[in-house]
Coordinates of C-alpha atoms in Angstrom, one line a residue:
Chain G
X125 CA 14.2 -67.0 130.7
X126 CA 17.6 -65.7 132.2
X127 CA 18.9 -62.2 132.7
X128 CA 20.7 -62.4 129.5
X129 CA 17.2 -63.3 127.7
X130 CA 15.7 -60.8 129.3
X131 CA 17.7 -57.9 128.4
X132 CA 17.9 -58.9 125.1
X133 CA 13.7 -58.6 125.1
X134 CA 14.7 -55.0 126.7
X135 CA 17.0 -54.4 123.7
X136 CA 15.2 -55.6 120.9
X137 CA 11.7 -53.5 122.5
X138 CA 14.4 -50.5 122.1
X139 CA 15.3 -51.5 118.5
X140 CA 11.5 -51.7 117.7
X141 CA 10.3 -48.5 119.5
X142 CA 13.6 -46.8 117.6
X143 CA 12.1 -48.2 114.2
X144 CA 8.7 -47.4 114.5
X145 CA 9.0 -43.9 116.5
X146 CA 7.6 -42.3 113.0
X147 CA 5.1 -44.4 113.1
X148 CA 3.8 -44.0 116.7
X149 CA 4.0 -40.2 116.6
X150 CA 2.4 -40.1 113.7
X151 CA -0.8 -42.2 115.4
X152 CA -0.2 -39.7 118.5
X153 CA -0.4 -36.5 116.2
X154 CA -3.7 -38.0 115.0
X155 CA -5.6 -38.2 118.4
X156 CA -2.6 -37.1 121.1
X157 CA 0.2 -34.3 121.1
X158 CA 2.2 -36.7 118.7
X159 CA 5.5 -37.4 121.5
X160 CA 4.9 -41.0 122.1
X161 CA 7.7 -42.0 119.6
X162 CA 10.1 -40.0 120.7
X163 CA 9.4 -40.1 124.5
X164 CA 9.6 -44.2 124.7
X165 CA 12.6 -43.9 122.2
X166 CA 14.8 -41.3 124.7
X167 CA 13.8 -44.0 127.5
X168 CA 15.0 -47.5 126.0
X169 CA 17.5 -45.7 125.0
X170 CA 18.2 -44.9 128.8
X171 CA 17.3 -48.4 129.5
X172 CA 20.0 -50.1 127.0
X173 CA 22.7 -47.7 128.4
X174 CA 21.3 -48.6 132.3
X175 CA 21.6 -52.4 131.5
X176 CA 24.8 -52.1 130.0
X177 CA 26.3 -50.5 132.2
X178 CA 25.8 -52.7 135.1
X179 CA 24.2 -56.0 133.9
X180 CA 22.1 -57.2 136.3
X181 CA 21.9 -61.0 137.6
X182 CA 18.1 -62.4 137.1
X183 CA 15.0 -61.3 134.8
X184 CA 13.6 -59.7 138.0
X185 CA 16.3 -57.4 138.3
X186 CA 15.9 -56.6 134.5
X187 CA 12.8 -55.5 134.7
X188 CA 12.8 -54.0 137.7
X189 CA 15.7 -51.6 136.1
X190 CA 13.8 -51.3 133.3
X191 CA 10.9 -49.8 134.5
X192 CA 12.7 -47.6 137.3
X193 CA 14.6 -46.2 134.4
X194 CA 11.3 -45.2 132.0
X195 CA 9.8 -43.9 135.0
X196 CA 12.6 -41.4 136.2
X197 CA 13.7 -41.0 132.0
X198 CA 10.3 -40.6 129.8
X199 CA 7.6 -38.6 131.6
X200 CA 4.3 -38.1 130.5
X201 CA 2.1 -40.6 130.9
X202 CA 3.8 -43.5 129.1
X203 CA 6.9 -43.1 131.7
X204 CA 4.8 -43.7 135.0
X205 CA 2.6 -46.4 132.8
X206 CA 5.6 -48.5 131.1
X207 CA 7.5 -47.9 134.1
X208 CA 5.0 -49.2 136.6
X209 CA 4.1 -52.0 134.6
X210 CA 7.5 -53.1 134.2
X211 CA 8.9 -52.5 137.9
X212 CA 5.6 -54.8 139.1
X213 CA 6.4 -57.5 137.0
X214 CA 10.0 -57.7 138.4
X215 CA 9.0 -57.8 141.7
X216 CA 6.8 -60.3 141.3
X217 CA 9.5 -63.2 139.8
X218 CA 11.6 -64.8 142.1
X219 CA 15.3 -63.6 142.6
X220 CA 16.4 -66.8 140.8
X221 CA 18.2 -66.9 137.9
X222 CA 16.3 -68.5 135.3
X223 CA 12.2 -68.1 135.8
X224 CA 9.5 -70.7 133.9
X225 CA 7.4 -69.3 131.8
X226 CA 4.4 -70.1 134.0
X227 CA 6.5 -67.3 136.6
X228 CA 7.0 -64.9 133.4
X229 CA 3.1 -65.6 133.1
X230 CA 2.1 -64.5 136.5
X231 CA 4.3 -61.0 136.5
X232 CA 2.7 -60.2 133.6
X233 CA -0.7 -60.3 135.5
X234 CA 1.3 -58.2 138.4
X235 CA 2.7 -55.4 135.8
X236 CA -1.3 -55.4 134.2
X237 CA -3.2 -55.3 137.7
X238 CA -0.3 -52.3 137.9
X239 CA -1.0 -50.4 134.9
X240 CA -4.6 -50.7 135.6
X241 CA -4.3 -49.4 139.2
X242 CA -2.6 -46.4 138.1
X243 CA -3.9 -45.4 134.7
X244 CA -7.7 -46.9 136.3
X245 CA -8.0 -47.9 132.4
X246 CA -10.3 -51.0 131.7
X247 CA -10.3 -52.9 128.4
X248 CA -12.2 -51.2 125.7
X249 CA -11.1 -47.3 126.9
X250 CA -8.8 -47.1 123.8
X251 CA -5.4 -47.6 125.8
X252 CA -2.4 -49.8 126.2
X253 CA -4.6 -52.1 128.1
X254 CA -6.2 -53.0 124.9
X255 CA -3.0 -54.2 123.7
X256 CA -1.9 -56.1 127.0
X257 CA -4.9 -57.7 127.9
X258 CA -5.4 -59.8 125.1
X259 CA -1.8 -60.8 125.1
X260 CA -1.6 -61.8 128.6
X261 CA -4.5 -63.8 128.0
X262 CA -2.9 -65.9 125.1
X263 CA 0.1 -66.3 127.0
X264 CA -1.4 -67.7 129.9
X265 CA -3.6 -70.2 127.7
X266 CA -0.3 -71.0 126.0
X267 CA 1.6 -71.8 128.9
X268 CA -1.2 -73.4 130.5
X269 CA -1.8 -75.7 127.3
X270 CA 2.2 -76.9 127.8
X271 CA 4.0 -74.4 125.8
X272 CA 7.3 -72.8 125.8
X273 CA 8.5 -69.2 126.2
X274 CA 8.8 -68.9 122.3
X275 CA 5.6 -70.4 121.4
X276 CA 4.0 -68.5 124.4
X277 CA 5.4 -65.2 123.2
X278 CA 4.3 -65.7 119.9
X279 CA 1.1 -66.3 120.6
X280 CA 0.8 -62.8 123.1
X281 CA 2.3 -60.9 120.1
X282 CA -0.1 -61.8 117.8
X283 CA -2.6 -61.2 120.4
X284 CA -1.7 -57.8 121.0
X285 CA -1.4 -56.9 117.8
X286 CA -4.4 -57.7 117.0
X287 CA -5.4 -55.9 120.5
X288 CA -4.1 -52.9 118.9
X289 CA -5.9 -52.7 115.9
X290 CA -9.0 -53.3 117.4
X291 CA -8.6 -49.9 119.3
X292 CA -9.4 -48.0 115.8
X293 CA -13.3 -48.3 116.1
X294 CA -12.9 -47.2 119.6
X295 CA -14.0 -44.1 121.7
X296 CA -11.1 -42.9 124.1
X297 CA -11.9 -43.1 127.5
X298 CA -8.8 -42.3 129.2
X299 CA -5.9 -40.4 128.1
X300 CA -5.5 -37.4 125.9
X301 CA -7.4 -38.8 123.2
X302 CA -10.3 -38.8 125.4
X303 CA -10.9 -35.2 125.0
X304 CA -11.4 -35.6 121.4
X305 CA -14.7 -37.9 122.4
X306 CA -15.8 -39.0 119.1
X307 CA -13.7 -37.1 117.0
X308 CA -11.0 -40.5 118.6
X309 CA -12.9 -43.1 116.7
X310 CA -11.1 -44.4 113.6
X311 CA -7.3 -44.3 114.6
X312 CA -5.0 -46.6 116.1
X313 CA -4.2 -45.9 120.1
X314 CA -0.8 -45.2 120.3
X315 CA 0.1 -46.7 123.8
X316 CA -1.4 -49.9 122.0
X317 CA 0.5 -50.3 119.2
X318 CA 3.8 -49.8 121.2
X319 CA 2.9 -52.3 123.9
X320 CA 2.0 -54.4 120.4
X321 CA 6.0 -53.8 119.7
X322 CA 6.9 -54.7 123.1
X323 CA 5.3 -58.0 123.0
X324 CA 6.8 -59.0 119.4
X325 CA 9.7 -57.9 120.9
X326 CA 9.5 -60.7 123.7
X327 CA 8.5 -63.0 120.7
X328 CA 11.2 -62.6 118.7
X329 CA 14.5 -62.9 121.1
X330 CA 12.6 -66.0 122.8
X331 CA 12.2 -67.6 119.2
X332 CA 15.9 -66.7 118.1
X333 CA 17.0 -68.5 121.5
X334 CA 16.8 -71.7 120.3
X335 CA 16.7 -73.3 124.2
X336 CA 13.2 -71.4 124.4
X337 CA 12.2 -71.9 120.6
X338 CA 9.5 -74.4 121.2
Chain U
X94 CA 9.4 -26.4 109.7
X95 CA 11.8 -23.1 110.5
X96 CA 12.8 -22.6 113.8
X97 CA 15.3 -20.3 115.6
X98 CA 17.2 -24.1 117.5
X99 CA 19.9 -25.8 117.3
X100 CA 18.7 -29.1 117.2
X101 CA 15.4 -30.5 118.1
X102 CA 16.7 -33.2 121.0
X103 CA 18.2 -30.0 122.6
X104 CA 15.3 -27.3 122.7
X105 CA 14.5 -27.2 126.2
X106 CA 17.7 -27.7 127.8
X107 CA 19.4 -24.7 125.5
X108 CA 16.0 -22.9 126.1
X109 CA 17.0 -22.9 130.2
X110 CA 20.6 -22.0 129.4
X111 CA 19.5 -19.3 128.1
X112 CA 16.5 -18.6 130.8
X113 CA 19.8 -18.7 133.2
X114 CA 21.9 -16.1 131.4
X115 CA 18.8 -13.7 131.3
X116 CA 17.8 -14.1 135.0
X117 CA 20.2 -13.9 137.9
X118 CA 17.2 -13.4 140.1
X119 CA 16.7 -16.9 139.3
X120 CA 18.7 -20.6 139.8
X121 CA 18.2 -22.6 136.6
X122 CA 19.5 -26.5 137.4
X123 CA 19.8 -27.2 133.6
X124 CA 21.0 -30.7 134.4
X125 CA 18.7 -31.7 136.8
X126 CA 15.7 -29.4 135.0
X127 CA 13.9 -26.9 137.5
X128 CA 14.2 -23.8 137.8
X129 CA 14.2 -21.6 141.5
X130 CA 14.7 -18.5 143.1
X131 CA 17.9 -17.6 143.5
X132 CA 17.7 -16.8 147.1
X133 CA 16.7 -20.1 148.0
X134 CA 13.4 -21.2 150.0
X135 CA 12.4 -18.5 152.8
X136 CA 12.6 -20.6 156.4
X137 CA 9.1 -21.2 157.2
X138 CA 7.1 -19.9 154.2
X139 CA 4.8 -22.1 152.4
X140 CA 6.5 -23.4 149.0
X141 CA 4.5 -23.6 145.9
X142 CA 5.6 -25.3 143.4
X143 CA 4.3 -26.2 139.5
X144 CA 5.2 -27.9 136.3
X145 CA 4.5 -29.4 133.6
X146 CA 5.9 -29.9 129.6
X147 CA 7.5 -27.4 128.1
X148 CA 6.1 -25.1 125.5
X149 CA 3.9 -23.5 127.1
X150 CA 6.3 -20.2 128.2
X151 CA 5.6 -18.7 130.3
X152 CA 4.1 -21.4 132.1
X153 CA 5.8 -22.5 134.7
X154 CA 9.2 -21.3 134.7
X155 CA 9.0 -17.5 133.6
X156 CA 6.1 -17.3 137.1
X157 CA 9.6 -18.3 139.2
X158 CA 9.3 -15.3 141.7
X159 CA 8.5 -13.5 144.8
X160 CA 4.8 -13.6 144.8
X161 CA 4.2 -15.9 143.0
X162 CA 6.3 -19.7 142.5
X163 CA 9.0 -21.4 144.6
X164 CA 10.1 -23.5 141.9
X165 CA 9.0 -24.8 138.4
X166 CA 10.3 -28.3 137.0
X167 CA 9.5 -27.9 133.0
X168 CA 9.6 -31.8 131.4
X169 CA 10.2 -32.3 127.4
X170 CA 7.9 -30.3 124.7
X171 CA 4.6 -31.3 125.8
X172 CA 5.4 -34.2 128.4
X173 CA 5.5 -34.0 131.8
X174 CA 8.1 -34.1 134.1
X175 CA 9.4 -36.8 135.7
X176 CA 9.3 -37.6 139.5
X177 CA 12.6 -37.2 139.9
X178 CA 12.9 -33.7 138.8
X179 CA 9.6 -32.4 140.5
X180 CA 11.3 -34.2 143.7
X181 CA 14.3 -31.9 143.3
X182 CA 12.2 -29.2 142.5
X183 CA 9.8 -29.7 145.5
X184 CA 13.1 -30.1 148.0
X185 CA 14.6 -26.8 146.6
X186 CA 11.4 -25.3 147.0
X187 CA 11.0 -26.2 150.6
X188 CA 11.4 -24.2 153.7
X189 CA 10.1 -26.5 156.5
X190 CA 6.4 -25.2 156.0
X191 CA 5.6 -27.9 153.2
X192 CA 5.0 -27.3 149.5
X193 CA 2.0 -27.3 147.6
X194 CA 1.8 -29.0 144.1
X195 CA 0.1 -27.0 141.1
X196 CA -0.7 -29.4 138.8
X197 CA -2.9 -29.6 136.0
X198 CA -5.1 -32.0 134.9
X199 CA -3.3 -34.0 132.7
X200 CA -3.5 -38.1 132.9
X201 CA 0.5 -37.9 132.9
X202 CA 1.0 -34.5 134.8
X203 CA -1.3 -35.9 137.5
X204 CA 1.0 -39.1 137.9
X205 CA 4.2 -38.2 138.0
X206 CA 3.5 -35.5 140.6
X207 CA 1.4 -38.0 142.6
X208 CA 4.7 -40.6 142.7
X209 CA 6.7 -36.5 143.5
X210 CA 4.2 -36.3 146.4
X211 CA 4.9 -40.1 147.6
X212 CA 8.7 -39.5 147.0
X213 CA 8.6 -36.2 149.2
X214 CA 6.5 -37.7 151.7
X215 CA 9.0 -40.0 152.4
X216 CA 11.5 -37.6 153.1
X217 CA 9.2 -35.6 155.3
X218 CA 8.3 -32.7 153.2
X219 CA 4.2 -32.3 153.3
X220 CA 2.7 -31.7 150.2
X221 CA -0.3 -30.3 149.0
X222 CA -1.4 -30.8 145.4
X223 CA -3.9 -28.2 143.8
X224 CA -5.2 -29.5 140.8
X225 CA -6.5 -27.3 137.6
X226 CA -9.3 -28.4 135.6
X227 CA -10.8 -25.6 134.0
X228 CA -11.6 -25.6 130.7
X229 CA -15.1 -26.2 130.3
X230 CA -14.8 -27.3 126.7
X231 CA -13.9 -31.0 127.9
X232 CA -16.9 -32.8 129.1
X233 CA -15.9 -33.6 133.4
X234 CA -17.6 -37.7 132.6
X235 CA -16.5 -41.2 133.1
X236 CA -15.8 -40.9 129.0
X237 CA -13.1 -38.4 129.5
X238 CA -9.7 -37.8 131.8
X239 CA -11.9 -35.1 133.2
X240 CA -11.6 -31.1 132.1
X241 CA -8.3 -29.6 131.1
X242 CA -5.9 -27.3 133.3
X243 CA -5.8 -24.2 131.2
X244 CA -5.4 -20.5 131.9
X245 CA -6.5 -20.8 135.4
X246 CA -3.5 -22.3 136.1
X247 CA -2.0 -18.7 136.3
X248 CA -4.9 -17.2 138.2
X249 CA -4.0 -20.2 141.1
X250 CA -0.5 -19.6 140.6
X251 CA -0.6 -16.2 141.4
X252 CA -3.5 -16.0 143.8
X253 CA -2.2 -19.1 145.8
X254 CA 1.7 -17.8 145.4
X255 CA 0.4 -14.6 146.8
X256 CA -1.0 -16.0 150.3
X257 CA 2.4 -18.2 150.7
X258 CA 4.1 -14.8 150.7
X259 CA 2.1 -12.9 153.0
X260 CA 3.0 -16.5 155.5
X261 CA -0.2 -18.5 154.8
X262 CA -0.2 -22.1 155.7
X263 CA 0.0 -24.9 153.9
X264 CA -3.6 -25.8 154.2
X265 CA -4.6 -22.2 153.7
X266 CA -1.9 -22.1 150.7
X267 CA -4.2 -24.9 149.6
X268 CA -7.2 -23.7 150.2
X269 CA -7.2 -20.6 148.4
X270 CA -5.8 -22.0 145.3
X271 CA -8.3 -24.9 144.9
X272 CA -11.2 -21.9 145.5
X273 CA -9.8 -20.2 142.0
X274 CA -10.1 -23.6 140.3
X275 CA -13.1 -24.1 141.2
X276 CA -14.4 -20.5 140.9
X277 CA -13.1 -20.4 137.2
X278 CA -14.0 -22.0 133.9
X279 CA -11.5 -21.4 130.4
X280 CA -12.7 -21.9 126.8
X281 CA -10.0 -21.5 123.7
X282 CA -10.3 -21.3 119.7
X283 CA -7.1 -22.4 117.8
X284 CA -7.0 -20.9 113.8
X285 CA -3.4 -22.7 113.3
X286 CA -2.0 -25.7 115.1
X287 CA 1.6 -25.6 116.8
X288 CA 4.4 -27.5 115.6
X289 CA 6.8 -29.3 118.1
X290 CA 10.5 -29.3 117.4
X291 CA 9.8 -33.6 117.1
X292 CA 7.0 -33.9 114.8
X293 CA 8.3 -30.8 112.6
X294 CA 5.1 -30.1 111.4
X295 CA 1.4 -29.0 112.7
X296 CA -0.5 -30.9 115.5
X297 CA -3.2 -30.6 113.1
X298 CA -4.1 -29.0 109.3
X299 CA -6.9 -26.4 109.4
X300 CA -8.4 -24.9 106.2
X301 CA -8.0 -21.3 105.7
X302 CA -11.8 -21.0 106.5
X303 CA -12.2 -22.9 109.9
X304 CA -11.0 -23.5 113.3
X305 CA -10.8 -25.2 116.1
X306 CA -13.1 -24.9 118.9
X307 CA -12.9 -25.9 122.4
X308 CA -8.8 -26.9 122.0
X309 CA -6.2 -27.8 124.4
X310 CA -2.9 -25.9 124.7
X311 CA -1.1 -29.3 123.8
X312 CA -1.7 -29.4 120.0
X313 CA -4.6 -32.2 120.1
X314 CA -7.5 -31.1 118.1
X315 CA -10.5 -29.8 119.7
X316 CA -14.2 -30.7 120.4
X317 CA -15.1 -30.2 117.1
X318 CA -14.2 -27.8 113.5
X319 CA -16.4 -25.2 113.2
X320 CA -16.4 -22.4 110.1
X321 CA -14.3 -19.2 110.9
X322 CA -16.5 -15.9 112.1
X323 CA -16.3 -12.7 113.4
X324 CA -13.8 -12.4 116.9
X325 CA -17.5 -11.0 117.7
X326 CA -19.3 -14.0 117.6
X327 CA -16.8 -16.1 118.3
X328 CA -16.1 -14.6 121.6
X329 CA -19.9 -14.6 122.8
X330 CA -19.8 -18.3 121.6
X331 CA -16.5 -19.1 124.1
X332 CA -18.2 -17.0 126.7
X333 CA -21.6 -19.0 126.3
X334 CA -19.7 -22.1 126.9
X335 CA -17.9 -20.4 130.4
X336 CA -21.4 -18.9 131.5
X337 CA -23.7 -22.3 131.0
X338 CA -20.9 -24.3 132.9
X339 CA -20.4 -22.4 135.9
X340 CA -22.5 -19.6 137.9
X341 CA -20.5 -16.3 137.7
X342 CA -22.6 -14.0 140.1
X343 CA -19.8 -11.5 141.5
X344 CA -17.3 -9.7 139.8
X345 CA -14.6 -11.6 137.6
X346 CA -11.0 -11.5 136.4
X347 CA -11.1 -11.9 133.0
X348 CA -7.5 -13.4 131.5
X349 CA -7.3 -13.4 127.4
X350 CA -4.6 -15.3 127.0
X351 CA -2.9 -15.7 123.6
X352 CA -1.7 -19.4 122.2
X353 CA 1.8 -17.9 121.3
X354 CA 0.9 -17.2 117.9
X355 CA -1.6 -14.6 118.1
X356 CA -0.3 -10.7 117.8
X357 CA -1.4 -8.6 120.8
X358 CA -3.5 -6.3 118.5
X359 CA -6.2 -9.2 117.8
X360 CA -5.8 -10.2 121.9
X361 CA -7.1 -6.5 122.5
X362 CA -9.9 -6.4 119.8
X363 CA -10.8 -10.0 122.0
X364 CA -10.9 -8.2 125.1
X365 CA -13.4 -5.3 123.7
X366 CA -15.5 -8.2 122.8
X367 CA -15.5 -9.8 125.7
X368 CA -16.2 -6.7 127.8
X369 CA -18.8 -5.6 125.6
X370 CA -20.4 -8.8 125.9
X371 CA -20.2 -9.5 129.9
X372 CA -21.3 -6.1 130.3
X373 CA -24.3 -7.6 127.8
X374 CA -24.6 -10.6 130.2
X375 CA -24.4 -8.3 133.4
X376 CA -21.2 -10.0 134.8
X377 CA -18.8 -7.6 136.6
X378 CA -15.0 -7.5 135.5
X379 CA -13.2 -6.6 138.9
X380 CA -9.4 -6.9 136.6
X381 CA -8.2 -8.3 133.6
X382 CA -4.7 -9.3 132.4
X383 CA -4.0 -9.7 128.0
X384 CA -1.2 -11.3 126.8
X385 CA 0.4 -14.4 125.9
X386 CA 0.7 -16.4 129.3
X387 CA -0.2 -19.9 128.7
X388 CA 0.9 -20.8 125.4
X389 CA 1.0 -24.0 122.8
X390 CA 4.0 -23.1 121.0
X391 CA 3.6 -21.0 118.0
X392 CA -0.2 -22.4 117.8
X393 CA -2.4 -19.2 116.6
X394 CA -5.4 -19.0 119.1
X395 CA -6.5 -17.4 122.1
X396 CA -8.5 -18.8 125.5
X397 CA -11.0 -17.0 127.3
X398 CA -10.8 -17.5 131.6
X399 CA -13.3 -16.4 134.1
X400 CA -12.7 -16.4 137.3
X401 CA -15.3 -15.1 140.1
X402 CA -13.7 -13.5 142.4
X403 CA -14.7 -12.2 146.1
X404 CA -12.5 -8.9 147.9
X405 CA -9.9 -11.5 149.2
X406 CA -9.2 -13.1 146.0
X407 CA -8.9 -9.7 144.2
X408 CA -6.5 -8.0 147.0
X409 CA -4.3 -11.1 146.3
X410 CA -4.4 -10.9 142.4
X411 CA -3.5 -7.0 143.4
X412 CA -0.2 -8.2 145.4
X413 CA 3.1 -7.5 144.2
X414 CA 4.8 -10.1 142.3
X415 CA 8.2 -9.9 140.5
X416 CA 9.2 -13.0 138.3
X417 CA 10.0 -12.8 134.2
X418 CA 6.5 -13.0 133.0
X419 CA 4.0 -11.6 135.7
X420 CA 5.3 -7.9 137.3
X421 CA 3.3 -5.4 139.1
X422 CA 3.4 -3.7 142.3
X423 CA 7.1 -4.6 143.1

């Protein structure tokens, strides 16, 4: 992955939170205050303008723009999450200007470990970490088993989609939802689902790159 | 959805123009989204400072005031502000004697103040943070984010703004501000969700003949949906919950606080209730504030706070304050 790559996964993440902002406020009005749509859509936003305006040099940078940029744009607690999450991963590539996906792999882990340390969620408390877990996971078997970005990504997508929809039987744990206690079970975690579209996201610009297509 | 805006992207920020045009007493930074006193930070006096999303006017901005806040950054409907804007808020708010945070207990409230709090640290401003979790409705368990900052959040506002007046420090700031969270416990009923500008339609649909019990003051649903009563037996109900939750020997301050769509008249009838019952339950109201203070939007519903309350607490409640939405004594 290269800088150009990489903004493109930060564009395309924009396009999919912009065409699916009905949908996540509508899972956030079921068990949150229904603004997770429209909170992650006014900061991709802010990250598309941020990255056009000055276009940084290597896939750390990126991210690390990225994340600053949802955490000083969206507020709430998708801003500080996303934007942690994000900002860790950065850091942890190297300030080259292409990274292997076994690099991309391993600040994944550091934007997870991250998100975890802030939100102190754990798998199974009905949150984003639901989502990203699972998807990590597959893309570190993938890598490990010889794949490429775009095979890699696909395989975290699908992951984390299916991540997602696992958080419907679910009691909330952390979070707004949580203070519905039972009354959570039976919908779809919102913070889930969106990290879902940020992982298809990565899955689709890595597959239209052909050099990464494998 | 019919709303007196413009256009829903642009509530809040053509909510502060107009907080600016109605308030010289005040500094409204529309751009970078906090609002201050106008005279600036008093050289060594303790700075207090609160936010949180928007929606809930009063809260923060309209307690902006001698007596009571330094500063208040309000984020989006509902969402909290970012840690840039409680930074500039916390620096404008500073007078060399530190700041102290109100924050409630909100997963995203709680975060972005705490990366605030790193950010200000680094610059050498100390900061306190007093957090609110009173609303007993919320079970306080590994299963939850912990209980909700409701209508307490006024009682510390006040209370704690009312020591950094009179030159408290920071730790005493503090101090005295935790002590009302902890000495108080909040319980609401909602008989019609809010609608945010975004969604354009209720947080929730309630039947003509229920409600929601043990809500928050961000449009989520409640505990659980319970069949509509008598304000009589729905007030002892609320009160229960407060009373089995918390000990409340002394006297109290009692604040029935209105959702924002309530009319005074059915706050009032509340209030009888709830003084006929404490008298009923031998709990002593030392003062007691009505009115629509801590709101969710247009959301129909009202919360119930107790707060015990020793002479020291009470002679602070009792000091003057002057900002939009809290005025006595000055």
């Amino acid at each position: 992955m290269d800088a150009a790559l990489a903004g493109d996964w930060m564009r395309a993440a924009a396009a999919a939170v912009a065409a699916g902002a009905g949908r996540l406020t509508e899972l956030d009005t079921a068990i949150g205050d229904g603004d997770h749509g429209a909170n992650l859509h006014r900061g991709f936003t802010a990250v598309v303008a941020a990255l056009t305006e000055s276009p940084p040099q290597t896939v750390s940078e990126v991210l690390v723009k990225a994340g600053t940029t949802l955490m000083s744009r969206v507020g709430g607690a998708s801003g500080p999450l996303y934007g942690t999450a994000l900002r860790a991963a950065g850091k942890a590539l190297p300030a080259t200007p292409t990274v292997e996906p076994a690099e991309l792999a391993a600040a994944l882990h550091a934007g997870l470990a991250a998100v975890r340390r802030l939100g102190g969620a754990a798998p199974g408390d009905k949150t984003m970490v639901d989502a990203y877990a699972p998807a990590l996971d597959a893309f570190e078997t993938a890598v490990a088993g010889g794949a490429g970005l775009g095979a890699a990504a696909q395989a975290a997508a699908g992951a984390a989609r299916a991540g997602a929809e696992a958080t419907v039987p679910m009691r909330a744990r952390k979070g707004r939802a949580s203070y519905l206690g039972e009354r959570s079970i039976g919908h779809q975690d919102p913070g889930a689902a969106s990290t879902g579209l940020f992982f298809a996201a990565l899955a689709e610009v890595s597959q239209a790159h052909p050099r990464h297509a494998d | 959805m019919k709303k007196f805006m413009n256009d829903p992207a642009d509530v809040v920020a053509q909510a502060l123009a107009g907080v600016a045009a109605a308030h010289p007493e005040l500094r409204v930074d529309v751009a970078e989204r906090f609002i201050t006193r106008a005279a600036g930070p008093r050289p060594g006096k303790v700075g207090l400072v609160s936010g949180g999303g928007s929606g809930h006017e009063p809260l923060h901005g309209g307690f902006v005031g001698p007596g009571m806040l330094d500063a208040a950054c309000p984020g989006e409907i509902f969402t909290s502000p970012v840690p840039d804007q409680i930074l500039a808020a916390t620096r404008a708010a500073d007078g060399g004697a530190g700041v102290v945070h109100v924050v409630k207990n909100y997963t995203g409230d709680v975060m972005n103040f705490q990366l605030a709090a790193e950010l200000a640290a680094d610059e050498g401003i100390s900061v306190r943070t007093v957090l609110v979790d009173d609303d007993v409705a919320v079970e306080d368990s590994t299963w939850t984010a912990g209980r909700r900052g409701t209508g307490a959040t006024l009682l510390v506002e006040k209370i704690a703004g009312a020591r950094a007046e009179e030159g408290g420090g920071l730790a005493e700031v503090a101090a005295i501000g935790q002590e009302v969270n902890t000495s108080s416990g909040s319980f609401a009923y909602a008989l019609r969700a809010g609608t945010t500008p975004a969604a354009g339609r209720p947080g929730f649909e309630l039947p003509e003949d229920e409600i929601e019990a043990g809500v928050g003051i961000h449009g989520e649903p409640g505990r659980r949906r319970e069949p509509m009563r008598p304000a009589k037996d729905l007030v002892r109900s609320g009160l229960d919950a407060i009373l089995a939750a918390k000990p409340f020997p002394g006297p109290v301050i009692v604040l029935v606080n209105g959702l924002g769509g309530t009319p005074l008249i059915e706050l009032y009838l509340v209030f009888g209730e709830v003084a006929a019952y404490l008298a009923q339950r031998g709990v002593r109201i030392a003062r007691q504030l009505v009115g629509n203070y801590v709101t969710s939007l247009d959301m129909a519903g009202m919360s119930l706070t107790l707060c015990q309350a020793g002479d020291e607490m009470i002679r602070l409640w009792d000091a003057p304050v002057r900002t939009p939405g809290l005025r006595w004594g000055a």
